[in-house]
Amino acid sequence: DGGITQSPKYLFRKEGQNVTLSCEQNLNHDAMYWYRQDPGQGLRLIYYSQIVNDFQKGDIAEGYSVSREKKESFPLTVTSAQKNPTAFYLCASSRGFASGRSNTGELFFGEGSRLTVL
Amino acid sequence: AQSVSQHNHHVILSEAASLELGCNYSYGGTVNLFWYVQYPGQHLQLLLKYFSGDPLVKGIKGFEAEFIKSKFSFNLRKPSVQWSDTAEYFCAVKAGSYQLTFGKGTKLSVIP
């Protein structure tokens, strides 16, 4: 079955450590996204990528980094510069480009990764 | 920039009660509208969507939503809720070349 796989599901990190969250999709979607979900704040966009080897900052990119070396993969690194990294992180994908007609905005989500900083 | 407002943070209903969750957005042009649902312990999934045509759209599990362009609204409704509808509901808007913008979510608790 096609879908989005995020790993790990749960992750604990000590302050000052970088951590990388994995996101893989086999839906053949062009665009991929990382969101952060905090209670009462909805989903906030961290980074997105419309095509391989290209990505853009979202609303809350500070303290995060991404790469898009393959169409199927869009890993997110939470760096030590992120001041409040404890959160639930969601990866998503969609067809087409952000500004193109083929991108309706419909997203397909992974199951999420919960990061806790100790 | 566009924004999405969901009026209620937490709604508590008894089974069989009717549900209406409000969603308003700020964007004057053409929009695509979505409601997503997150059941406890599960991933976000699409409940329904509106792109064009009939402003009353039907989704899964008996949910429907009505797009009222003049009010910039896309409210979610269900005539009779069940305990299994307990979840968090997110309204989202795709406007022009902007990325999808989510509301802050409404938690629905249905009491048996």
JSON list of C-alpha atoms in Angstrom, two decimals:
[
{"chain": "A", "resi": 1, "resn": "ASP", "atom": "CA", "xyz": [0.00, 0.00, 0.00]},
{"chain": "A", "resi": 2, "resn": "GLY", "atom": "CA", "xyz": [1.16, 3.53, -0.74]},
{"chain": "A", "resi": 3, "resn": "GLY", "atom": "CA", "xyz": [1.78, 5.85, 2.12]},
{"chain": "A", "resi": 4, "resn": "ILE", "atom": "CA", "xyz": [4.09, 7.92, 4.25]},
{"chain": "A", "resi": 5, "resn": "THR", "atom": "CA", "xyz": [6.36, 6.37, 6.83]},
{"chain": "A", "resi": 6, "resn": "GLN", "atom": "CA", "xyz": [7.83, 8.38, 9.65]},
{"chain": "A", "resi": 7, "resn": "SER", "atom": "CA", "xyz": [10.43, 7.13, 12.07]},
{"chain": "A", "resi": 8, "resn": "PRO", "atom": "CA", "xyz": [11.03, 6.93, 14.88]},
{"chain": "A", "resi": 9, "resn": "LYS", "atom": "CA", "xyz": [7.60, 7.18, 16.42]},
{"chain": "A", "resi": 10, "resn": "TYR", "atom": "CA", "xyz": [8.98, 8.31, 19.74]},
{"chain": "A", "resi": 11, "resn": "LEU", "atom": "CA", "xyz": [12.33, 9.96, 20.35]},
{"chain": "A", "resi": 12, "resn": "PHE", "atom": "CA", "xyz": [14.04, 11.35, 23.41]},
{"chain": "A", "resi": 13, "resn": "ARG", "atom": "CA", "xyz": [16.89, 13.80, 23.18]},
{"chain": "A", "resi": 14, "resn": "LYS", "atom": "CA", "xyz": [19.13, 15.55, 25.60]},
{"chain": "A", "resi": 15, "resn": "GLU", "atom": "CA", "xyz": [19.45, 19.30, 25.35]},
{"chain": "A", "resi": 16, "resn": "GLY", "atom": "CA", "xyz": [22.19, 20.33, 22.97]},
{"chain": "A", "resi": 17, "resn": "GLN", "atom": "CA", "xyz": [21.87, 17.31, 20.70]},
{"chain": "A", "resi": 18, "resn": "ASN", "atom": "CA", "xyz": [20.75, 17.34, 17.10]},
{"chain": "A", "resi": 19, "resn": "VAL", "atom": "CA", "xyz": [18.21, 14.73, 16.06]},
{"chain": "A", "resi": 20, "resn": "THR", "atom": "CA", "xyz": [17.00, 13.67, 12.62]},
{"chain": "A", "resi": 21, "resn": "LEU", "atom": "CA", "xyz": [13.46, 12.53, 11.89]},
{"chain": "A", "resi": 22, "resn": "SER", "atom": "CA", "xyz": [12.91, 10.34, 8.88]},
{"chain": "A", "resi": 23, "resn": "CYS", "atom": "CA", "xyz": [10.09, 10.66, 6.35]},
{"chain": "A", "resi": 24, "resn": "GLU", "atom": "CA", "xyz": [9.68, 8.38, 3.35]},
{"chain": "A", "resi": 25, "resn": "GLN", "atom": "CA", "xyz": [6.81, 8.28, 0.86]},
{"chain": "A", "resi": 26, "resn": "ASN", "atom": "CA", "xyz": [5.98, 5.86, -1.94]},
{"chain": "A", "resi": 27, "resn": "LEU", "atom": "CA", "xyz": [3.08, 7.84, -3.36]},
{"chain": "A", "resi": 28, "resn": "ASN", "atom": "CA", "xyz": [5.22, 9.35, -6.12]},
{"chain": "A", "resi": 29, "resn": "HIS", "atom": "CA", "xyz": [4.29, 12.80, -4.87]},
{"chain": "A", "resi": 30, "resn": "ASP", "atom": "CA", "xyz": [6.38, 15.78, -5.87]},
{"chain": "A", "resi": 31, "resn": "ALA", "atom": "CA", "xyz": [5.89, 17.90, -2.78]},
{"chain": "A", "resi": 32, "resn": "MET", "atom": "CA", "xyz": [6.71, 17.07, 0.82]},
{"chain": "A", "resi": 33, "resn": "TYR", "atom": "CA", "xyz": [6.18, 19.00, 4.03]},
{"chain": "A", "resi": 34, "resn": "TRP", "atom": "CA", "xyz": [7.11, 19.07, 7.69]},
{"chain": "A", "resi": 35, "resn": "TYR", "atom": "CA", "xyz": [4.66, 20.39, 10.25]},
{"chain": "A", "resi": 36, "resn": "ARG", "atom": "CA", "xyz": [4.91, 20.82, 13.96]},
{"chain": "A", "resi": 37, "resn": "GLN", "atom": "CA", "xyz": [1.82, 20.21, 16.09]},
{"chain": "A", "resi": 38, "resn": "ASP", "atom": "CA", "xyz": [1.51, 21.67, 19.57]},
{"chain": "A", "resi": 39, "resn": "PRO", "atom": "CA", "xyz": [-1.61, 21.55, 21.75]},
{"chain": "A", "resi": 40, "resn": "GLY", "atom": "CA", "xyz": [-3.97, 24.39, 20.93]},
{"chain": "A", "resi": 41, "resn": "GLN", "atom": "CA", "xyz": [-1.80, 25.72, 18.11]},
{"chain": "A", "resi": 42, "resn": "GLY", "atom": "CA", "xyz": [-2.80, 23.53, 15.21]},
{"chain": "A", "resi": 43, "resn": "LEU", "atom": "CA", "xyz": [-0.24, 22.61, 12.58]},
{"chain": "A", "resi": 44, "resn": "ARG", "atom": "CA", "xyz": [2.56, 25.02, 11.74]},
{"chain": "A", "resi": 45, "resn": "LEU", "atom": "CA", "xyz": [4.69, 24.62, 8.64]},
{"chain": "A", "resi": 46, "resn": "ILE", "atom": "CA", "xyz": [8.41, 24.16, 9.21]},
{"chain": "A", "resi": 47, "resn": "TYR", "atom": "CA", "xyz": [9.79, 23.42, 5.74]},
{"chain": "A", "resi": 48, "resn": "TYR", "atom": "CA", "xyz": [8.48, 22.22, 2.43]},
{"chain": "A", "resi": 49, "resn": "SER", "atom": "CA", "xyz": [9.95, 20.91, -0.77]},
{"chain": "A", "resi": 50, "resn": "GLN", "atom": "CA", "xyz": [8.33, 21.03, -4.18]},
{"chain": "A", "resi": 51, "resn": "ILE", "atom": "CA", "xyz": [11.01, 19.14, -6.05]},
{"chain": "A", "resi": 52, "resn": "VAL", "atom": "CA", "xyz": [14.20, 17.20, -5.46]},
{"chain": "A", "resi": 53, "resn": "ASN", "atom": "CA", "xyz": [17.18, 19.31, -4.35]},
{"chain": "A", "resi": 54, "resn": "ASP", "atom": "CA", "xyz": [14.98, 22.27, -3.53]},
{"chain": "A", "resi": 55, "resn": "PHE", "atom": "CA", "xyz": [13.17, 23.33, -0.37]},
{"chain": "A", "resi": 56, "resn": "GLN", "atom": "CA", "xyz": [11.73, 26.46, 1.23]},
{"chain": "A", "resi": 57, "resn": "LYS", "atom": "CA", "xyz": [11.28, 27.72, 4.76]},
{"chain": "A", "resi": 58, "resn": "GLY", "atom": "CA", "xyz": [7.84, 27.66, 6.26]},
{"chain": "A", "resi": 59, "resn": "ASP", "atom": "CA", "xyz": [6.52, 29.77, 9.09]},
{"chain": "A", "resi": 60, "resn": "ILE", "atom": "CA", "xyz": [8.73, 28.36, 11.86]},
{"chain": "A", "resi": 61, "resn": "ALA", "atom": "CA", "xyz": [11.96, 27.20, 10.20]},
{"chain": "A", "resi": 62, "resn": "GLU", "atom": "CA", "xyz": [14.40, 28.54, 12.80]},
{"chain": "A", "resi": 63, "resn": "GLY", "atom": "CA", "xyz": [16.34, 25.75, 14.48]},
{"chain": "A", "resi": 64, "resn": "TYR", "atom": "CA", "xyz": [15.45, 23.18, 11.84]},
{"chain": "A", "resi": 65, "resn": "SER", "atom": "CA", "xyz": [17.10, 21.93, 8.67]},
{"chain": "A", "resi": 66, "resn": "VAL", "atom": "CA", "xyz": [16.03, 19.61, 5.86]},
{"chain": "A", "resi": 67, "resn": "SER", "atom": "CA", "xyz": [17.34, 17.96, 2.72]},
{"chain": "A", "resi": 68, "resn": "ARG", "atom": "CA", "xyz": [15.65, 16.54, -0.35]},
{"chain": "A", "resi": 69, "resn": "GLU", "atom": "CA", "xyz": [18.15, 14.38, -2.16]},
{"chain": "A", "resi": 70, "resn": "LYS", "atom": "CA", "xyz": [15.57, 11.86, -3.32]},
{"chain": "A", "resi": 71, "resn": "LYS", "atom": "CA", "xyz": [11.95, 12.27, -4.30]},
{"chain": "A", "resi": 72, "resn": "GLU", "atom": "CA", "xyz": [10.88, 9.69, -1.74]},
{"chain": "A", "resi": 73, "resn": "SER", "atom": "CA", "xyz": [12.73, 11.11, 1.25]},
{"chain": "A", "resi": 74, "resn": "PHE", "atom": "CA", "xyz": [12.55, 14.37, 3.21]},
{"chain": "A", "resi": 75, "resn": "PRO", "atom": "CA", "xyz": [14.38, 14.11, 6.55]},
{"chain": "A", "resi": 76, "resn": "LEU", "atom": "CA", "xyz": [14.09, 16.83, 9.17]},
{"chain": "A", "resi": 77, "resn": "THR", "atom": "CA", "xyz": [16.91, 17.69, 11.57]},
{"chain": "A", "resi": 78, "resn": "VAL", "atom": "CA", "xyz": [15.99, 19.38, 14.81]},
{"chain": "A", "resi": 79, "resn": "THR", "atom": "CA", "xyz": [19.12, 21.24, 15.82]},
{"chain": "A", "resi": 80, "resn": "SER", "atom": "CA", "xyz": [20.31, 22.39, 19.21]},
{"chain": "A", "resi": 81, "resn": "ALA", "atom": "CA", "xyz": [19.35, 25.91, 18.11]},
{"chain": "A", "resi": 82, "resn": "GLN", "atom": "CA", "xyz": [15.65, 25.05, 18.33]},
{"chain": "A", "resi": 83, "resn": "LYS", "atom": "CA", "xyz": [14.63, 26.55, 21.65]},
{"chain": "A", "resi": 84, "resn": "ASN", "atom": "CA", "xyz": [11.52, 24.51, 22.27]},
{"chain": "A", "resi": 85, "resn": "PRO", "atom": "CA", "xyz": [11.86, 21.27, 20.32]},
{"chain": "A", "resi": 86, "resn": "THR", "atom": "CA", "xyz": [9.51, 19.08, 22.35]},
{"chain": "A", "resi": 87, "resn": "ALA", "atom": "CA", "xyz": [6.55, 18.55, 20.01]},
{"chain": "A", "resi": 88, "resn": "PHE", "atom": "CA", "xyz": [4.74, 16.21, 17.67]},
{"chain": "A", "resi": 89, "resn": "TYR", "atom": "CA", "xyz": [6.18, 16.35, 14.15]},
{"chain": "A", "resi": 90, "resn": "LEU", "atom": "CA", "xyz": [4.13, 15.47, 11.09]},
{"chain": "A", "resi": 91, "resn": "CYS", "atom": "CA", "xyz": [5.39, 14.78, 7.61]},
{"chain": "A", "resi": 92, "resn": "ALA", "atom": "CA", "xyz": [3.06, 15.10, 4.63]},
{"chain": "A", "resi": 93, "resn": "SER", "atom": "CA", "xyz": [3.12, 14.94, 0.87]},
{"chain": "A", "resi": 94, "resn": "SER", "atom": "CA", "xyz": [1.03, 16.20, -2.01]},
{"chain": "A", "resi": 95, "resn": "ARG", "atom": "CA", "xyz": [0.85, 16.01, -5.77]},
{"chain": "A", "resi": 96, "resn": "GLY", "atom": "CA", "xyz": [2.23, 18.82, -7.88]},
{"chain": "A", "resi": 97, "resn": "PHE", "atom": "CA", "xyz": [3.90, 22.10, -7.08]},
{"chain": "A", "resi": 98, "resn": "ALA", "atom": "CA", "xyz": [2.75, 24.74, -4.68]},
{"chain": "A", "resi": 99, "resn": "SER", "atom": "CA", "xyz": [1.92, 27.28, -7.33]},
{"chain": "A", "resi": 100, "resn": "GLY", "atom": "CA", "xyz": [0.78, 24.88, -9.97]},
{"chain": "A", "resi": 101, "resn": "ARG", "atom": "CA", "xyz": [-2.76, 23.91, -10.78]},
{"chain": "A", "resi": 102, "resn": "SER", "atom": "CA", "xyz": [-2.00, 20.30, -10.10]},
{"chain": "A", "resi": 103, "resn": "ASN", "atom": "CA", "xyz": [-1.47, 21.05, -6.42]},
{"chain": "A", "resi": 104, "resn": "THR", "atom": "CA", "xyz": [-4.90, 21.25, -4.89]},
{"chain": "A", "resi": 105, "resn": "GLY", "atom": "CA", "xyz": [-3.48, 21.49, -1.41]},
{"chain": "A", "resi": 106, "resn": "GLU", "atom": "CA", "xyz": [-4.67, 18.06, -0.34]},
{"chain": "A", "resi": 107, "resn": "LEU", "atom": "CA", "xyz": [-2.08, 16.53, 1.94]},
{"chain": "A", "resi": 108, "resn": "PHE", "atom": "CA", "xyz": [-1.41, 12.96, 2.92]},
{"chain": "A", "resi": 109, "resn": "PHE", "atom": "CA", "xyz": [0.08, 12.56, 6.37]},
{"chain": "A", "resi": 110, "resn": "GLY", "atom": "CA", "xyz": [2.38, 10.16, 8.12]},
{"chain": "A", "resi": 111, "resn": "GLU", "atom": "CA", "xyz": [1.68, 8.94, 11.63]},
{"chain": "A", "resi": 112, "resn": "GLY", "atom": "CA", "xyz": [4.01, 11.44, 13.23]},
{"chain": "A", "resi": 113, "resn": "SER", "atom": "CA", "xyz": [7.07, 11.46, 15.44]},
{"chain": "A", "resi": 114, "resn": "ARG", "atom": "CA", "xyz": [6.90, 12.62, 19.02]},
{"chain": "A", "resi": 115, "resn": "LEU", "atom": "CA", "xyz": [10.11, 14.26, 20.19]},
{"chain": "A", "resi": 116, "resn": "THR", "atom": "CA", "xyz": [10.78, 14.88, 23.84]},
{"chain": "A", "resi": 117, "resn": "VAL", "atom": "CA", "xyz": [13.79, 16.84, 25.03]},
{"chain": "A", "resi": 118, "resn": "LEU", "atom": "CA", "xyz": [14.96, 15.88, 28.47]},
{"chain": "B", "resi": 1, "resn": "ALA", "atom": "CA", "xyz": [-1.00, 36.29, 4.49]},
{"chain": "B", "resi": 2, "resn": "GLN", "atom": "CA", "xyz": [-4.01, 34.10, 4.82]},
{"chain": "B", "resi": 3, "resn": "SER", "atom": "CA", "xyz": [-5.36, 32.93, 8.16]},
{"chain": "B", "resi": 4, "resn": "VAL", "atom": "CA", "xyz": [-7.86, 30.35, 9.33]},
{"chain": "B", "resi": 5, "resn": "SER", "atom": "CA", "xyz": [-9.99, 30.70, 12.45]},
{"chain": "B", "resi": 6, "resn": "GLN", "atom": "CA", "xyz": [-11.77, 27.90, 14.23]},
{"chain": "B", "resi": 7, "resn": "HIS", "atom": "CA", "xyz": [-14.22, 29.28, 16.70]},
{"chain": "B", "resi": 8, "resn": "ASN", "atom": "CA", "xyz": [-14.26, 26.58, 19.33]},
{"chain": "B", "resi": 9, "resn": "HIS", "atom": "CA", "xyz": [-11.28, 25.07, 21.07]},
{"chain": "B", "resi": 10, "resn": "HIS", "atom": "CA", "xyz": [-13.21, 22.26, 22.78]},
{"chain": "B", "resi": 11, "resn": "VAL", "atom": "CA", "xyz": [-16.76, 21.08, 22.16]},
{"chain": "B", "resi": 12, "resn": "ILE", "atom": "CA", "xyz": [-18.50, 18.55, 24.38]},
{"chain": "B", "resi": 13, "resn": "LEU", "atom": "CA", "xyz": [-21.66, 16.84, 23.13]},
{"chain": "B", "resi": 14, "resn": "SER", "atom": "CA", "xyz": [-23.83, 13.94, 24.08]},
{"chain": "B", "resi": 15, "resn": "GLU", "atom": "CA", "xyz": [-24.36, 11.14, 21.59]},
{"chain": "B", "resi": 16, "resn": "ALA", "atom": "CA", "xyz": [-27.06, 11.90, 19.01]},
{"chain": "B", "resi": 17, "resn": "ALA", "atom": "CA", "xyz": [-26.60, 15.65, 19.39]},
{"chain": "B", "resi": 18, "resn": "SER", "atom": "CA", "xyz": [-26.03, 17.71, 16.28]},
{"chain": "B", "resi": 19, "resn": "LEU", "atom": "CA", "xyz": [-22.62, 19.16, 15.55]},
{"chain": "B", "resi": 20, "resn": "GLU", "atom": "CA", "xyz": [-21.49, 22.33, 13.86]},
{"chain": "B", "resi": 21, "resn": "LEU", "atom": "CA", "xyz": [-17.87, 23.45, 13.96]},
{"chain": "B", "resi": 22, "resn": "GLY", "atom": "CA", "xyz": [-17.09, 26.88, 12.64]},
{"chain": "B", "resi": 23, "resn": "CYS", "atom": "CA", "xyz": [-14.27, 27.78, 10.29]},
{"chain": "B", "resi": 24, "resn": "ASN", "atom": "CA", "xyz": [-13.54, 31.17, 8.76]},
{"chain": "B", "resi": 25, "resn": "TYR", "atom": "CA", "xyz": [-10.66, 32.20, 6.56]},
{"chain": "B", "resi": 26, "resn": "SER", "atom": "CA", "xyz": [-9.20, 35.44, 5.31]},
{"chain": "B", "resi": 27, "resn": "TYR", "atom": "CA", "xyz": [-8.48, 35.46, 1.59]},
{"chain": "B", "resi": 28, "resn": "GLY", "atom": "CA", "xyz": [-10.40, 37.17, -1.13]},
{"chain": "B", "resi": 29, "resn": "GLY", "atom": "CA", "xyz": [-9.58, 34.94, -4.06]},
{"chain": "B", "resi": 30, "resn": "THR", "atom": "CA", "xyz": [-10.24, 31.36, -5.05]},
{"chain": "B", "resi": 31, "resn": "VAL", "atom": "CA", "xyz": [-9.68, 28.82, -2.31]},
{"chain": "B", "resi": 32, "resn": "ASN", "atom": "CA", "xyz": [-9.61, 25.10, -1.81]},
{"chain": "B", "resi": 33, "resn": "LEU", "atom": "CA", "xyz": [-11.01, 24.10, 1.56]},
{"chain": "B", "resi": 34, "resn": "PHE", "atom": "CA", "xyz": [-10.47, 21.05, 3.72]},
{"chain": "B", "resi": 35, "resn": "TRP", "atom": "CA", "xyz": [-11.45, 19.46, 6.98]},
{"chain": "B", "resi": 36, "resn": "TYR", "atom": "CA", "xyz": [-9.03, 16.98, 8.47]},
{"chain": "B", "resi": 37, "resn": "VAL", "atom": "CA", "xyz": [-9.65, 14.76, 11.47]},
{"chain": "B", "resi": 38, "resn": "GLN", "atom": "CA", "xyz": [-7.23, 13.26, 13.97]},
{"chain": "B", "resi": 39, "resn": "TYR", "atom": "CA", "xyz": [-8.67, 10.41, 16.01]},
{"chain": "B", "resi": 40, "resn": "PRO", "atom": "CA", "xyz": [-6.87, 9.60, 19.27]},
{"chain": "B", "resi": 41, "resn": "GLY", "atom": "CA", "xyz": [-3.59, 7.89, 18.50]},
{"chain": "B", "resi": 42, "resn": "GLN", "atom": "CA", "xyz": [-4.09, 8.03, 14.76]},
{"chain": "B", "resi": 43, "resn": "HIS", "atom": "CA", "xyz": [-2.69, 10.12, 11.95]},
{"chain": "B", "resi": 44, "resn": "LEU", "atom": "CA", "xyz": [-4.43, 13.05, 10.35]},
{"chain": "B", "resi": 45, "resn": "GLN", "atom": "CA", "xyz": [-6.83, 12.04, 7.63]},
{"chain": "B", "resi": 46, "resn": "LEU", "atom": "CA", "xyz": [-9.00, 13.90, 5.18]},
{"chain": "B", "resi": 47, "resn": "LEU", "atom": "CA", "xyz": [-12.64, 14.22, 6.18]},
{"chain": "B", "resi": 48, "resn": "LEU", "atom": "CA", "xyz": [-13.85, 16.23, 3.19]},
{"chain": "B", "resi": 49, "resn": "LYS", "atom": "CA", "xyz": [-12.77, 18.84, 0.70]},
{"chain": "B", "resi": 50, "resn": "TYR", "atom": "CA", "xyz": [-14.17, 21.58, -1.49]},
{"chain": "B", "resi": 51, "resn": "PHE", "atom": "CA", "xyz": [-12.59, 22.74, -4.73]},
{"chain": "B", "resi": 52, "resn": "SER", "atom": "CA", "xyz": [-15.48, 24.04, -6.80]},
{"chain": "B", "resi": 53, "resn": "GLY", "atom": "CA", "xyz": [-19.10, 23.36, -7.71]},
{"chain": "B", "resi": 54, "resn": "ASP", "atom": "CA", "xyz": [-21.81, 22.50, -5.19]},
{"chain": "B", "resi": 55, "resn": "PRO", "atom": "CA", "xyz": [-20.93, 24.40, -2.01]},
{"chain": "B", "resi": 56, "resn": "LEU", "atom": "CA", "xyz": [-22.39, 21.64, 0.13]},
{"chain": "B", "resi": 57, "resn": "VAL", "atom": "CA", "xyz": [-19.90, 18.81, 0.23]},
{"chain": "B", "resi": 58, "resn": "LYS", "atom": "CA", "xyz": [-20.26, 15.44, 1.84]},
{"chain": "B", "resi": 59, "resn": "GLY", "atom": "CA", "xyz": [-17.42, 13.55, 3.43]},
{"chain": "B", "resi": 60, "resn": "ILE", "atom": "CA", "xyz": [-16.83, 10.33, 5.22]},
{"chain": "B", "resi": 61, "resn": "LYS", "atom": "CA", "xyz": [-18.76, 9.10, 8.25]},
{"chain": "B", "resi": 62, "resn": "GLY", "atom": "CA", "xyz": [-21.79, 11.30, 7.64]},
{"chain": "B", "resi": 63, "resn": "PHE", "atom": "CA", "xyz": [-19.99, 14.63, 7.85]},
{"chain": "B", "resi": 64, "resn": "GLU", "atom": "CA", "xyz": [-20.76, 17.51, 5.53]},
{"chain": "B", "resi": 65, "resn": "ALA", "atom": "CA", "xyz": [-19.58, 21.08, 5.15]},
{"chain": "B", "resi": 66, "resn": "GLU", "atom": "CA", "xyz": [-20.97, 24.16, 3.49]},
{"chain": "B", "resi": 67, "resn": "PHE", "atom": "CA", "xyz": [-18.88, 26.76, 1.74]},
{"chain": "B", "resi": 68, "resn": "ILE", "atom": "CA", "xyz": [-20.40, 30.23, 2.03]},
{"chain": "B", "resi": 69, "resn": "LYS", "atom": "CA", "xyz": [-18.23, 32.51, -0.04]},
{"chain": "B", "resi": 70, "resn": "SER", "atom": "CA", "xyz": [-19.81, 35.74, 1.17]},
{"chain": "B", "resi": 71, "resn": "LYS", "atom": "CA", "xyz": [-19.03, 34.80, 4.75]},
{"chain": "B", "resi": 72, "resn": "PHE", "atom": "CA", "xyz": [-15.61, 33.29, 4.07]},
{"chain": "B", "resi": 73, "resn": "SER", "atom": "CA", "xyz": [-16.80, 30.26, 5.97]},
{"chain": "B", "resi": 74, "resn": "PHE", "atom": "CA", "xyz": [-16.61, 26.49, 5.67]},
{"chain": "B", "resi": 75, "resn": "ASN", "atom": "CA", "xyz": [-18.47, 25.06, 8.64]},
{"chain": "B", "resi": 76, "resn": "LEU", "atom": "CA", "xyz": [-18.49, 21.37, 9.39]},
{"chain": "B", "resi": 77, "resn": "ARG", "atom": "CA", "xyz": [-21.74, 19.63, 10.35]},
{"chain": "B", "resi": 78, "resn": "LYS", "atom": "CA", "xyz": [-23.07, 16.28, 11.39]},
{"chain": "B", "resi": 79, "resn": "PRO", "atom": "CA", "xyz": [-26.71, 15.73, 12.32]},
{"chain": "B", "resi": 80, "resn": "SER", "atom": "CA", "xyz": [-26.09, 13.09, 14.98]},
{"chain": "B", "resi": 81, "resn": "VAL", "atom": "CA", "xyz": [-22.69, 12.48, 16.54]},
{"chain": "B", "resi": 82, "resn": "GLN", "atom": "CA", "xyz": [-21.42, 9.19, 17.88]},
{"chain": "B", "resi": 83, "resn": "TRP", "atom": "CA", "xyz": [-18.90, 8.43, 20.59]},
{"chain": "B", "resi": 84, "resn": "SER", "atom": "CA", "xyz": [-16.51, 7.34, 17.83]},
{"chain": "B", "resi": 85, "resn": "ASP", "atom": "CA", "xyz": [-16.48, 10.91, 16.49]},
{"chain": "B", "resi": 86, "resn": "THR", "atom": "CA", "xyz": [-14.38, 11.97, 19.46]},
{"chain": "B", "resi": 87, "resn": "ALA", "atom": "CA", "xyz": [-11.34, 13.51, 17.80]},
{"chain": "B", "resi": 88, "resn": "GLU", "atom": "CA", "xyz": [-9.64, 16.75, 16.92]},
{"chain": "B", "resi": 89, "resn": "TYR", "atom": "CA", "xyz": [-10.85, 18.50, 13.79]},
{"chain": "B", "resi": 90, "resn": "PHE", "atom": "CA", "xyz": [-8.78, 20.86, 11.70]},
{"chain": "B", "resi": 91, "resn": "CYS", "atom": "CA", "xyz": [-9.97, 23.25, 9.04]},
{"chain": "B", "resi": 92, "resn": "ALA", "atom": "CA", "xyz": [-7.44, 24.11, 6.32]},
{"chain": "B", "resi": 93, "resn": "VAL", "atom": "CA", "xyz": [-7.35, 26.49, 3.38]},
{"chain": "B", "resi": 94, "resn": "LYS", "atom": "CA", "xyz": [-5.25, 26.48, 0.22]},
{"chain": "B", "resi": 95, "resn": "ALA", "atom": "CA", "xyz": [-5.29, 29.88, -1.41]},
{"chain": "B", "resi": 96, "resn": "GLY", "atom": "CA", "xyz": [-3.45, 30.76, -4.59]},
{"chain": "B", "resi": 97, "resn": "SER", "atom": "CA", "xyz": [0.25, 30.02, -4.38]},
{"chain": "B", "resi": 98, "resn": "TYR", "atom": "CA", "xyz": [0.25, 29.99, -0.60]},
{"chain": "B", "resi": 99, "resn": "GLN", "atom": "CA", "xyz": [0.87, 26.77, 1.25]},
{"chain": "B", "resi": 100, "resn": "LEU", "atom": "CA", "xyz": [-1.99, 25.05, 3.02]},
{"chain": "B", "resi": 101, "resn": "THR", "atom": "CA", "xyz": [-2.86, 26.92, 6.21]},
{"chain": "B", "resi": 102, "resn": "PHE", "atom": "CA", "xyz": [-4.45, 25.16, 9.16]},
{"chain": "B", "resi": 103, "resn": "GLY", "atom": "CA", "xyz": [-6.69, 26.42, 11.90]},
{"chain": "B", "resi": 104, "resn": "LYS", "atom": "CA", "xyz": [-5.78, 25.70, 15.51]},
{"chain": "B", "resi": 105, "resn": "GLY", "atom": "CA", "xyz": [-8.14, 22.79, 15.73]},
{"chain": "B", "resi": 106, "resn": "THR", "atom": "CA", "xyz": [-11.30, 21.92, 17.66]},
{"chain": "B", "resi": 107, "resn": "LYS", "atom": "CA", "xyz": [-11.38, 19.03, 20.06]},
{"chain": "B", "resi": 108, "resn": "LEU", "atom": "CA", "xyz": [-14.67, 17.20, 20.06]},
{"chain": "B", "resi": 109, "resn": "SER", "atom": "CA", "xyz": [-15.60, 15.01, 23.01]},
{"chain": "B", "resi": 110, "resn": "VAL", "atom": "CA", "xyz": [-18.74, 12.92, 22.64]},
{"chain": "B", "resi": 111, "resn": "ILE", "atom": "CA", "xyz": [-20.23, 11.56, 25.84]},
{"chain": "B", "resi": 112, "resn": "PRO", "atom": "CA", "xyz": [-21.98, 8.19, 25.53]}
]
